[in-house]
Amino acid sequence: MAARTLTIDGRLVSARAGESILEAARDAGIHIPTLCYLDGLSEVGACRLCLVEVAGSNRLLPACLTPVSEGMEVQTATERLREHRRAIVELLFAERNHVCAVCVASGNCELQNLAIQVGMTHVRYDYLNPVCAVDISHPQFGIDHNRCVLCARCVRACDEVEGVHTWDVAGRGIHARVITDLGVPWGQAETCTSCGKCLLACPTGAIFRRGTSVAELERDPKRIAQIVAARQERW
Amino acid sequence: MDLAELHAIAERERARRKAVRVLCCTSSGCQASRSLELFHQLEAAVTATGQDEAVEVASVGCMGFCGQGPMVRVEPANLLFERVRPEQAPEIIAALAGQPCSVERGDPNHPFFTRQMHVVRRNGGIIDPERIEEYIAAGGYEALYRVLHDFSPAEVIQEITRSGLRGRGGAGYPTGLKWATVAKSPGERKFVVCNGDEGDPGAFMDRSILESDPHLVLEGMAIAAYAVGAHEGYIFVRGEYPLAIQRLNRAINQARKLGLLGSQIFETAFDFKVEIRVGAGAFVCGEETALIASIEGRRGQPRPRPPYPAEKGLWGFPTLINNVETFANIVPIIENGADWYAAIGTEKSKGTKVFALTGKVRNTGLIEVPMGMTLREIVEDLGGGSPDGTPVKAVQTGGPSGGCIPARLFDTPVDYESLAAAGSIMGSGGMVVMDDHTSMVEIARFYMAFCMDESCGKCVPCRVGTVQMHRLLSKIAAGQATPVDLEQLEQLCRLVRETSLCGLGQSAPNPVLSTLRYFREEYEALLREDAAASANGKP
Ligand SMILES: Cc1cc2nc3c(=O)[nH]c(=O)nc-3n(C[C@H](O)[C@H](O)[C@H](O)COP(=O)(O)O)c2cc1C
Ligand code: SF4
Ligand code: SF4
Ligand code: SF4
Ligand code: FES
């Protein structure tokens, strides 16, 4: 495929045509924070953490969804972007109930890591303290809505990789929740194959393996991309 | 169906008409004040007085003066009756024979009527929207005939481009350019979609057009389909508009029976079928990518653009999406020519715009005025100023995506650029007049509550940022905020505007920003200085 040359943060970078800014940046070792993006799944551009500045556009563009073009000039870490990213992470922490000290994912959580990356030392916004359910009706897994960031990675992993679509999102705005089947407890979701791909995909402590205790949850989200790649080789 | 047959229908319809026509509005607004009952009483009164030969009672669409409904108009005498109760029907019919009548009379020469210019509302309140014959008698479907026989698709697009028409759904994107893009986009199938979601609070322009003149929209869609090479269309209407849906359904069936929709329209090779899709009434479903998802049967959530629907829309095929009022402009443009249309309005905003004028004005209702009319003319001349003499303070335009324009800027002409320069937008056409008793902080809080409730929840800044903004506005309104809170509110405005995924979030801060720009002192007056001092000491 044809190559494209662009600059990212002033560095000359070459990329394949059709590649996203995010992929090009990562290939060049430039880190752009993401949360809803997961290698192997479709991009949805929902978390807005990967927004970058592109010369000639006065809008901020999601790196995960914006294809590179010849001569493009990208800035990934301007003061404005850094401020926005920190605010977005803060908004997420204030939205639901994140108590890392007692969370299964602590130490292995993308949200926690993001907070460290963006330098979030405290939250300026009101904690909304919503009342969120924990569903442990499934024999192997559980979902704790207190920790969910609505990235929809579980939804896409289930739909696109497992091909089942047990997960979806219901409700609007702050009341949106991930659901299984048509809103039944997970254990009653007849479509669920118990494959665990949602667990692999989940960036936080929202979906966990039952019996896991504080800071014990380990999973490797790269497995999703490996599964997808392995299939492509085979088919 | 050919032109001769179309003309024959028009002739028969004109011959059927009686000397006196009593027109009774049966649109939703007037129906809510018992106009259906009134309509039947009027019919009964005509029969009871033995005037069936000379007088007909017709159920017609909206006449615009909705605040004074139910409305009844008598032609050709040009009598106007307002706030008519069903019991008053006999009196109105008796008045036709010169009897005295105590029913409240409207003034057809009131500036509310005379200052308007009806292009898309030309049949509103005049024809029965449920009878295609009346639409045909008013010249309907001739534009479609002419286009199919005398115009190439490129020529249609050229005509629309030259007219200067811009989308009436809010952003004002040039319609001709959009059509040209869809026409150029390669695709085995193409679609035309009419956006009748109309989620803005206080807006009912599109509902009124659909209820009063559904064929005008259908004919506009058919012309668009011919121009861009589409054969299938959808009209997306919110479920809260049952009358619009019913009348559209009827109109589609009538047009299909006459061969004006369906296959080989006017005996040409052009096929176009239209279906209605009923939305569940979520504001965000008016956003074009969410609307597409909704028609496809998926959750109504926006996705990032590009790709734009013009290239990848319904099921991945090139799709033309226009607003109801945009489509309603097409037939008049084809009939009268692009030059005629381009002569109406201002340099960059051509034609007319329909507004729903509400709030603290004497005359509320629907108005259609040429672009470029000033806010002052609309509020004072058509609207008649505030009802109780309290000074008017501002006008809110553009709904939750818009802003408030203060009275000192009322000489601003109503066009896309001028409204944007004043910190608001044209939007779909809601216009809410506010007087000195209105708190601008409360107004900002109201619109933020709307955006917060209507956010689809997909992206973080809109989903959570609007909630935090709403909390801050509530805190300010309650007199419990400090200057730090106001600063934080402004920061959030910037964040949500710059980082949200779709237009809902991107424009949600606008009511706050515009009220801060013009009425900052109202915010500041509510801040607690003492709290400011103590807040600094708090953890
Ligand atoms: C949150 C949101 C809501 C919208 N609601 C409507 C609507 O109710 N009706 C409409 O015509 N356009 C609405 N729009 C604009 C549409 O996305 C689209 O731009 C428009 O239908 C295009 O038609 P036009 O070019 O004829 O204006 C909305 C946009 C946003 C971001
Ligand atoms: S999900 Fe992550 S951020 Fe949230 S409480 Fe658990 S470890 Fe902390
Ligand atoms: S459960 Fe996990 S993967 Fe699913 S939306 Fe919530 S945070 Fe994302
Ligand atoms: S801006 Fe709001 S409505 Fe639009 S996608 Fe984001 S959450 Fe949904
Ligand atoms: S990673 Fe691009 S928007 Fe979430």
mmCIF file of C-alpha atoms in Angstrom, chain B residues 172-477:
data_model
loop_
_atom_site.group_PDB
_atom_site.id
_atom_site.type_symbol
_atom_site.label_atom_id
_atom_site.label_comp_id
_atom_site.label_asym_id
_atom_site.label_seq_id
_atom_site.Cartn_x
_atom_site.Cartn_y
_atom_site.Cartn_z
ATOM 1 C CA GLY B 172 -27.573 26.091 6.931
ATOM 2 C CA TYR B 173 -25.481 23.865 4.700
ATOM 3 C CA PRO B 174 -25.945 24.747 1.006
ATOM 4 C CA THR B 175 -28.603 22.382 -0.293
ATOM 5 C CA GLY B 176 -27.405 22.337 -3.899
ATOM 6 C CA LEU B 177 -23.907 21.394 -2.813
ATOM 7 C CA LYS B 178 -25.227 18.529 -0.692
ATOM 8 C CA TRP B 179 -27.338 17.256 -3.588
ATOM 9 C CA ALA B 180 -24.340 17.453 -5.924
ATOM 10 C CA THR B 181 -22.226 15.439 -3.485
ATOM 11 C CA VAL B 182 -24.832 12.696 -3.213
ATOM 12 C CA ALA B 183 -25.320 12.692 -6.978
ATOM 13 C CA LYS B 184 -21.578 12.239 -7.470
ATOM 14 C CA SER B 185 -21.119 9.559 -4.801
ATOM 15 C CA PRO B 186 -20.954 6.132 -6.387
ATOM 16 C CA GLY B 187 -23.424 3.584 -5.052
ATOM 17 C CA GLU B 188 -25.659 0.792 -6.341
ATOM 18 C CA ARG B 189 -28.473 2.237 -4.302
ATOM 19 C CA LYS B 190 -29.081 5.711 -2.981
ATOM 20 C CA PHE B 191 -31.545 7.075 -0.478
ATOM 21 C CA VAL B 192 -33.352 10.296 0.226
ATOM 22 C CA VAL B 193 -34.259 10.921 3.837
ATOM 23 C CA CYS B 194 -36.508 13.632 5.195
ATOM 24 C CA ASN B 195 -35.624 14.670 8.718
ATOM 25 C CA GLY B 196 -38.877 15.315 10.558
ATOM 26 C CA ASP B 197 -37.585 14.602 14.022
ATOM 27 C CA GLU B 198 -37.912 18.186 15.227
ATOM 28 C CA GLY B 199 -36.710 17.763 18.777
ATOM 29 C CA ASP B 200 -36.070 21.393 19.736
ATOM 30 C CA PRO B 201 -38.254 22.445 22.641
ATOM 31 C CA GLY B 202 -40.807 25.008 21.474
ATOM 32 C CA ALA B 203 -40.417 24.226 17.781
ATOM 33 C CA PHE B 204 -43.304 23.028 15.643
ATOM 34 C CA MET B 205 -42.533 24.375 12.183
ATOM 35 C CA ASP B 206 -41.916 21.008 10.594
ATOM 36 C CA ARG B 207 -44.917 19.434 12.245
ATOM 37 C CA SER B 208 -47.075 22.201 10.876
ATOM 38 C CA ILE B 209 -45.725 21.810 7.345
ATOM 39 C CA LEU B 210 -46.254 18.038 7.447
ATOM 40 C CA GLU B 211 -49.762 18.417 8.829
ATOM 41 C CA SER B 212 -50.787 21.265 6.554
ATOM 42 C CA ASP B 213 -49.217 20.316 3.255
ATOM 43 C CA PRO B 214 -47.711 16.825 3.204
ATOM 44 C CA HIS B 215 -47.651 16.593 -0.589
ATOM 45 C CA LEU B 216 -45.376 19.614 -0.827
ATOM 46 C CA VAL B 217 -42.756 17.681 1.113
ATOM 47 C CA LEU B 218 -43.322 14.459 -0.843
ATOM 48 C CA GLU B 219 -43.046 16.249 -4.163
ATOM 49 C CA GLY B 220 -39.846 17.975 -2.993
ATOM 50 C CA MET B 221 -38.410 14.605 -1.982
ATOM 51 C CA ALA B 222 -39.298 13.061 -5.332
ATOM 52 C CA ILE B 223 -37.556 15.904 -7.171
ATOM 53 C CA ALA B 224 -34.523 15.458 -4.928
ATOM 54 C CA ALA B 225 -34.505 11.717 -5.577
ATOM 55 C CA TYR B 226 -34.548 12.307 -9.313
ATOM 56 C CA ALA B 227 -31.712 14.814 -8.992
ATOM 57 C CA VAL B 228 -29.398 12.601 -6.939
ATOM 58 C CA GLY B 229 -30.362 9.269 -8.517
ATOM 59 C CA ALA B 230 -32.247 7.723 -5.616
ATOM 60 C CA HIS B 231 -35.284 5.471 -5.827
ATOM 61 C CA GLU B 232 -36.082 4.982 -2.188
ATOM 62 C CA GLY B 233 -36.936 7.491 0.482
ATOM 63 C CA TYR B 234 -37.737 7.603 4.155
ATOM 64 C CA ILE B 235 -39.497 10.223 6.197
ATOM 65 C CA PHE B 236 -38.414 10.107 9.797
ATOM 66 C CA VAL B 237 -41.115 11.588 12.025
ATOM 67 C CA ARG B 238 -41.211 11.544 15.776
ATOM 68 C CA GLY B 239 -43.950 9.435 17.318
ATOM 69 C CA GLU B 240 -45.283 12.459 19.191
ATOM 70 C CA TYR B 241 -46.632 13.713 15.860
ATOM 71 C CA PRO B 242 -49.488 11.261 15.221
ATOM 72 C CA LEU B 243 -51.493 13.649 13.053
ATOM 73 C CA ALA B 244 -48.491 14.399 10.844
ATOM 74 C CA ILE B 245 -47.873 10.670 10.489
ATOM 75 C CA GLN B 246 -51.515 9.979 9.667
ATOM 76 C CA ARG B 247 -51.663 12.736 7.055
ATOM 77 C CA LEU B 248 -48.365 11.706 5.515
ATOM 78 C CA ASN B 249 -49.523 8.123 5.292
ATOM 79 C CA ARG B 250 -52.684 9.207 3.581
ATOM 80 C CA ALA B 251 -50.760 11.484 1.238
ATOM 81 C CA ILE B 252 -48.336 8.726 0.275
ATOM 82 C CA ASN B 253 -51.207 6.348 -0.477
ATOM 83 C CA GLN B 254 -53.049 8.928 -2.541
ATOM 84 C CA ALA B 255 -49.949 9.835 -4.523
ATOM 85 C CA ARG B 256 -49.182 6.177 -5.116
ATOM 86 C CA LYS B 257 -52.696 5.488 -6.387
ATOM 87 C CA LEU B 258 -52.395 8.306 -8.885
ATOM 88 C CA GLY B 259 -48.980 7.149 -10.025
ATOM 89 C CA LEU B 260 -47.216 10.186 -8.592
ATOM 90 C CA LEU B 261 -45.072 7.992 -6.378
ATOM 91 C CA GLY B 262 -44.013 4.422 -7.033
ATOM 92 C CA SER B 263 -42.798 3.126 -10.357
ATOM 93 C CA GLN B 264 -42.675 4.895 -13.698
ATOM 94 C CA ILE B 265 -43.849 8.191 -12.338
ATOM 95 C CA PHE B 266 -45.563 10.326 -14.996
ATOM 96 C CA GLU B 267 -44.854 7.522 -17.430
ATOM 97 C CA THR B 268 -41.129 8.079 -17.261
ATOM 98 C CA ALA B 269 -38.434 5.639 -16.211
ATOM 99 C CA PHE B 270 -38.235 7.265 -12.792
ATOM 100 C CA ASP B 271 -39.238 5.158 -9.774
ATOM 101 C CA PHE B 272 -39.476 6.520 -6.266
ATOM 102 C CA LYS B 273 -41.112 4.982 -3.250
ATOM 103 C CA VAL B 274 -41.359 6.530 0.168
ATOM 104 C CA GLU B 275 -41.839 5.021 3.589
ATOM 105 C CA ILE B 276 -42.406 6.536 6.995
ATOM 106 C CA ARG B 277 -40.231 5.697 9.954
ATOM 107 C CA VAL B 278 -41.525 6.678 13.360
ATOM 108 C CA GLY B 279 -38.980 7.822 15.899
ATOM 109 C CA ALA B 280 -39.289 7.397 19.624
ATOM 110 C CA GLY B 281 -38.784 11.078 20.263
ATOM 111 C CA ALA B 282 -35.161 11.386 21.283
ATOM 112 C CA PHE B 283 -33.638 14.767 20.449
ATOM 113 C CA VAL B 284 -30.375 13.183 19.401
ATOM 114 C CA CYS B 285 -32.157 11.108 16.727
ATOM 115 C CA GLY B 286 -32.452 14.335 14.732
ATOM 116 C CA GLU B 287 -28.693 14.251 14.318
ATOM 117 C CA GLU B 288 -28.183 12.755 10.909
ATOM 118 C CA THR B 289 -25.929 9.814 11.757
ATOM 119 C CA ALA B 290 -28.112 8.875 14.735
ATOM 120 C CA LEU B 291 -31.170 9.178 12.529
ATOM 121 C CA ILE B 292 -29.611 6.772 10.051
ATOM 122 C CA ALA B 293 -28.800 4.303 12.823
ATOM 123 C CA SER B 294 -32.377 4.580 14.000
ATOM 124 C CA ILE B 295 -33.846 3.889 10.557
ATOM 125 C CA GLU B 296 -31.532 0.904 10.260
ATOM 126 C CA GLY B 297 -33.049 -0.421 13.459
ATOM 127 C CA ARG B 298 -30.045 0.240 15.665
ATOM 128 C CA ARG B 299 -29.664 2.339 18.775
ATOM 129 C CA GLY B 300 -30.010 6.007 17.843
ATOM 130 C CA GLN B 301 -26.492 7.182 18.543
ATOM 131 C CA PRO B 302 -24.337 9.501 16.457
ATOM 132 C CA ARG B 303 -21.089 8.353 14.963
ATOM 133 C CA PRO B 304 -18.180 10.573 14.013
ATOM 134 C CA ARG B 305 -18.265 12.157 10.576
ATOM 135 C CA PRO B 306 -16.618 11.820 8.068
ATOM 136 C CA PRO B 307 -17.717 9.712 6.374
ATOM 137 C CA TYR B 308 -20.737 11.938 5.795
ATOM 138 C CA PRO B 309 -24.101 10.386 4.936
ATOM 139 C CA ALA B 310 -23.751 11.833 1.450
ATOM 140 C CA GLU B 311 -21.049 9.218 0.901
ATOM 141 C CA LYS B 312 -21.912 6.504 3.417
ATOM 142 C CA GLY B 313 -25.396 6.754 4.808
ATOM 143 C CA LEU B 314 -28.208 4.234 5.141
ATOM 144 C CA TRP B 315 -26.737 0.739 5.029
ATOM 145 C CA GLY B 316 -23.543 2.281 3.720
ATOM 146 C CA PHE B 317 -25.114 3.790 0.599
ATOM 147 C CA PRO B 318 -24.997 7.461 -0.395
ATOM 148 C CA THR B 319 -27.858 9.194 1.379
ATOM 149 C CA LEU B 320 -29.321 12.650 1.052
ATOM 150 C CA ILE B 321 -30.701 13.986 4.325
ATOM 151 C CA ASN B 322 -32.625 17.212 4.359
ATOM 152 C CA ASN B 323 -34.990 18.852 6.743
ATOM 153 C CA VAL B 324 -38.769 19.021 6.162
ATOM 154 C CA GLU B 325 -38.725 22.745 5.459
ATOM 155 C CA THR B 326 -35.782 22.353 3.093
ATOM 156 C CA PHE B 327 -37.766 19.866 1.000
ATOM 157 C CA ALA B 328 -40.804 22.142 1.172
ATOM 158 C CA ASN B 329 -38.782 24.870 -0.567
ATOM 159 C CA ILE B 330 -37.995 22.748 -3.615
ATOM 160 C CA VAL B 331 -41.315 22.924 -5.460
ATOM 161 C CA PRO B 332 -41.591 26.736 -5.197
ATOM 162 C CA ILE B 333 -38.030 27.049 -6.522
ATOM 163 C CA ILE B 334 -38.733 24.801 -9.521
ATOM 164 C CA GLU B 335 -42.044 26.542 -10.183
ATOM 165 C CA ASN B 336 -40.778 30.098 -10.012
ATOM 166 C CA GLY B 337 -37.146 29.664 -10.885
ATOM 167 C CA ALA B 338 -33.893 30.074 -9.027
ATOM 168 C CA ASP B 339 -33.687 33.792 -9.786
ATOM 169 C CA TRP B 340 -37.028 34.467 -8.180
ATOM 170 C CA TYR B 341 -35.951 32.616 -5.077
ATOM 171 C CA ALA B 342 -32.513 34.162 -4.925
ATOM 172 C CA ALA B 343 -34.106 37.610 -4.998
ATOM 173 C CA ILE B 344 -35.776 36.910 -1.639
ATOM 174 C CA GLY B 345 -33.717 37.324 1.498
ATOM 175 C CA THR B 346 -30.169 38.527 1.962
ATOM 176 C CA GLU B 347 -26.893 38.140 0.146
ATOM 177 C CA LYS B 348 -25.977 34.845 1.803
ATOM 178 C CA SER B 349 -29.310 33.688 3.217
ATOM 179 C CA LYS B 350 -31.903 33.312 0.520
ATOM 180 C CA GLY B 351 -35.600 32.736 0.702
ATOM 181 C CA THR B 352 -37.873 32.718 3.686
ATOM 182 C CA LYS B 353 -37.726 31.058 7.079
ATOM 183 C CA VAL B 354 -40.523 29.715 9.206
ATOM 184 C CA PHE B 355 -40.303 30.521 12.887
ATOM 185 C CA ALA B 356 -42.301 29.403 15.875
ATOM 186 C CA LEU B 357 -42.700 32.634 17.783
ATOM 187 C CA THR B 358 -43.429 32.027 21.455
ATOM 188 C CA GLY B 359 -42.772 33.380 24.909
ATOM 189 C CA LYS B 360 -43.495 36.886 26.096
ATOM 190 C CA VAL B 361 -45.109 38.275 22.948
ATOM 191 C CA ARG B 362 -48.681 39.233 22.269
ATOM 192 C CA ASN B 363 -48.978 37.229 19.053
ATOM 193 C CA THR B 364 -47.627 33.733 19.254
ATOM 194 C CA GLY B 365 -47.674 31.226 16.459
ATOM 195 C CA LEU B 366 -45.988 30.305 13.224
ATOM 196 C CA ILE B 367 -44.611 32.964 10.945
ATOM 197 C CA GLU B 368 -42.838 32.796 7.632
ATOM 198 C CA VAL B 369 -40.757 35.843 6.817
ATOM 199 C CA PRO B 370 -38.097 36.701 4.282
ATOM 200 C CA MET B 371 -34.569 36.189 5.567
ATOM 201 C CA GLY B 372 -33.043 39.452 6.660
ATOM 202 C CA MET B 373 -36.034 40.764 8.535
ATOM 203 C CA THR B 374 -34.744 42.145 11.827
ATOM 204 C CA LEU B 375 -35.475 40.643 15.199
ATOM 205 C CA ARG B 376 -37.131 43.939 16.112
ATOM 206 C CA GLU B 377 -39.580 43.701 13.240
ATOM 207 C CA ILE B 378 -40.411 40.141 14.205
ATOM 208 C CA VAL B 379 -40.812 40.789 17.913
ATOM 209 C CA GLU B 380 -42.470 44.193 17.742
ATOM 210 C CA ASP B 381 -44.369 44.302 14.464
ATOM 211 C CA LEU B 382 -45.443 40.709 13.975
ATOM 212 C CA GLY B 383 -45.262 39.675 17.584
ATOM 213 C CA GLY B 384 -46.813 42.872 18.873
ATOM 214 C CA GLY B 385 -44.301 43.284 21.666
ATOM 215 C CA SER B 386 -44.704 41.988 25.165
ATOM 216 C CA PRO B 387 -48.283 41.286 26.241
ATOM 217 C CA ASP B 388 -48.240 43.238 29.502
ATOM 218 C CA GLY B 389 -45.868 46.070 28.720
ATOM 219 C CA THR B 390 -42.866 44.608 30.571
ATOM 220 C CA PRO B 391 -39.819 45.464 28.478
ATOM 221 C CA VAL B 392 -38.565 42.668 26.270
ATOM 222 C CA LYS B 393 -35.089 41.610 27.289
ATOM 223 C CA ALA B 394 -33.889 39.026 24.792
ATOM 224 C CA VAL B 395 -34.821 36.518 22.152
ATOM 225 C CA GLN B 396 -33.636 32.946 22.262
ATOM 226 C CA THR B 397 -33.073 31.401 18.855
ATOM 227 C CA GLY B 398 -31.801 28.003 17.837
ATOM 228 C CA GLY B 399 -33.122 26.071 20.836
ATOM 229 C CA PRO B 400 -30.649 24.107 22.957
ATOM 230 C CA SER B 401 -27.951 24.657 20.331
ATOM 231 C CA GLY B 402 -28.579 28.380 20.142
ATOM 232 C CA GLY B 403 -28.311 31.407 22.328
ATOM 233 C CA CYS B 404 -29.957 34.537 23.658
ATOM 234 C CA ILE B 405 -29.723 37.797 21.772
ATOM 235 C CA PRO B 406 -30.254 40.897 23.937
ATOM 236 C CA ALA B 407 -32.813 43.555 23.058
ATOM 237 C CA ARG B 408 -30.120 46.102 22.246
ATOM 238 C CA LEU B 409 -29.131 43.927 19.289
ATOM 239 C CA PHE B 410 -32.652 43.590 17.930
ATOM 240 C CA ASP B 411 -31.671 45.350 14.730
ATOM 241 C CA THR B 412 -29.773 42.198 13.850
ATOM 242 C CA PRO B 413 -31.166 40.807 10.610
ATOM 243 C CA VAL B 414 -32.284 37.232 10.819
ATOM 244 C CA ASP B 415 -29.854 35.386 8.596
ATOM 245 C CA TYR B 416 -27.366 32.587 9.255
ATOM 246 C CA GLU B 417 -24.268 34.773 9.509
ATOM 247 C CA SER B 418 -25.739 37.636 11.544
ATOM 248 C CA LEU B 419 -27.244 35.315 14.137
ATOM 249 C CA ALA B 420 -23.959 33.456 14.446
ATOM 250 C CA ALA B 421 -22.097 36.748 14.864
ATOM 251 C CA ALA B 422 -24.485 37.597 17.688
ATOM 252 C CA GLY B 423 -23.568 34.346 19.430
ATOM 253 C CA SER B 424 -26.638 32.350 18.489
ATOM 254 C CA ILE B 425 -27.746 30.334 15.474
ATOM 255 C CA MET B 426 -30.685 30.146 13.123
ATOM 256 C CA GLY B 427 -31.371 26.600 14.241
ATOM 257 C CA SER B 428 -34.553 25.047 13.053
ATOM 258 C CA GLY B 429 -36.623 28.125 13.854
ATOM 259 C CA GLY B 430 -37.708 28.268 17.461
ATOM 260 C CA MET B 431 -37.871 31.863 18.718
ATOM 261 C CA VAL B 432 -38.610 32.468 22.371
ATOM 262 C CA VAL B 433 -39.132 36.036 23.534
ATOM 263 C CA MET B 434 -38.103 36.847 27.092
ATOM 264 C CA ASP B 435 -38.958 39.867 29.211
ATOM 265 C CA ASP B 436 -37.296 41.585 32.144
ATOM 266 C CA HIS B 437 -38.770 39.115 34.625
ATOM 267 C CA THR B 438 -36.783 36.275 33.076
ATOM 268 C CA SER B 439 -33.610 35.109 34.814
ATOM 269 C CA MET B 440 -30.984 34.343 32.213
ATOM 270 C CA VAL B 441 -29.240 31.937 34.556
ATOM 271 C CA GLU B 442 -32.498 29.991 34.786
ATOM 272 C CA ILE B 443 -32.772 29.987 30.997
ATOM 273 C CA ALA B 444 -29.258 28.594 30.673
ATOM 274 C CA ARG B 445 -30.082 26.030 33.334
ATOM 275 C CA PHE B 446 -33.247 24.992 31.499
ATOM 276 C CA TYR B 447 -31.413 24.307 28.244
ATOM 277 C CA MET B 448 -28.588 22.535 30.040
ATOM 278 C CA ALA B 449 -31.122 20.276 31.751
ATOM 279 C CA PHE B 450 -32.523 19.498 28.322
ATOM 280 C CA CYS B 451 -29.120 18.616 26.842
ATOM 281 C CA MET B 452 -28.189 16.575 29.896
ATOM 282 C CA ASP B 453 -31.384 14.541 29.640
ATOM 283 C CA GLU B 454 -31.114 14.164 25.885
ATOM 284 C CA SER B 455 -27.419 13.312 25.686
ATOM 285 C CA CYS B 456 -27.170 9.864 24.159
ATOM 286 C CA GLY B 457 -24.434 8.949 26.613
ATOM 287 C CA LYS B 458 -21.910 7.761 24.080
ATOM 288 C CA CYS B 459 -19.122 10.245 24.627
ATOM 289 C CA VAL B 460 -17.760 11.320 27.981
ATOM 290 C CA PRO B 461 -17.662 15.134 27.738
ATOM 291 C CA CYS B 462 -21.310 15.396 26.753
ATOM 292 C CA ARG B 463 -22.609 12.609 28.968
ATOM 293 C CA VAL B 464 -20.900 13.773 32.136
ATOM 294 C CA GLY B 465 -19.876 17.334 31.318
ATOM 295 C CA THR B 466 -23.459 18.507 30.815
ATOM 296 C CA VAL B 467 -24.412 17.055 34.205
ATOM 297 C CA GLN B 468 -21.580 18.898 35.914
ATOM 298 C CA MET B 469 -22.500 22.109 34.095
ATOM 299 C CA HIS B 470 -26.086 21.710 35.166
ATOM 300 C CA ARG B 471 -25.010 21.257 38.787
ATOM 301 C CA LEU B 472 -22.906 24.398 38.617
ATOM 302 C CA LEU B 473 -25.762 26.377 37.082
ATOM 303 C CA SER B 474 -28.104 25.133 39.807
ATOM 304 C CA LYS B 475 -25.587 26.130 42.417
ATOM 305 C CA ILE B 476 -25.296 29.609 40.909
ATOM 306 C CA ALA B 477 -29.067 29.976 40.597
#
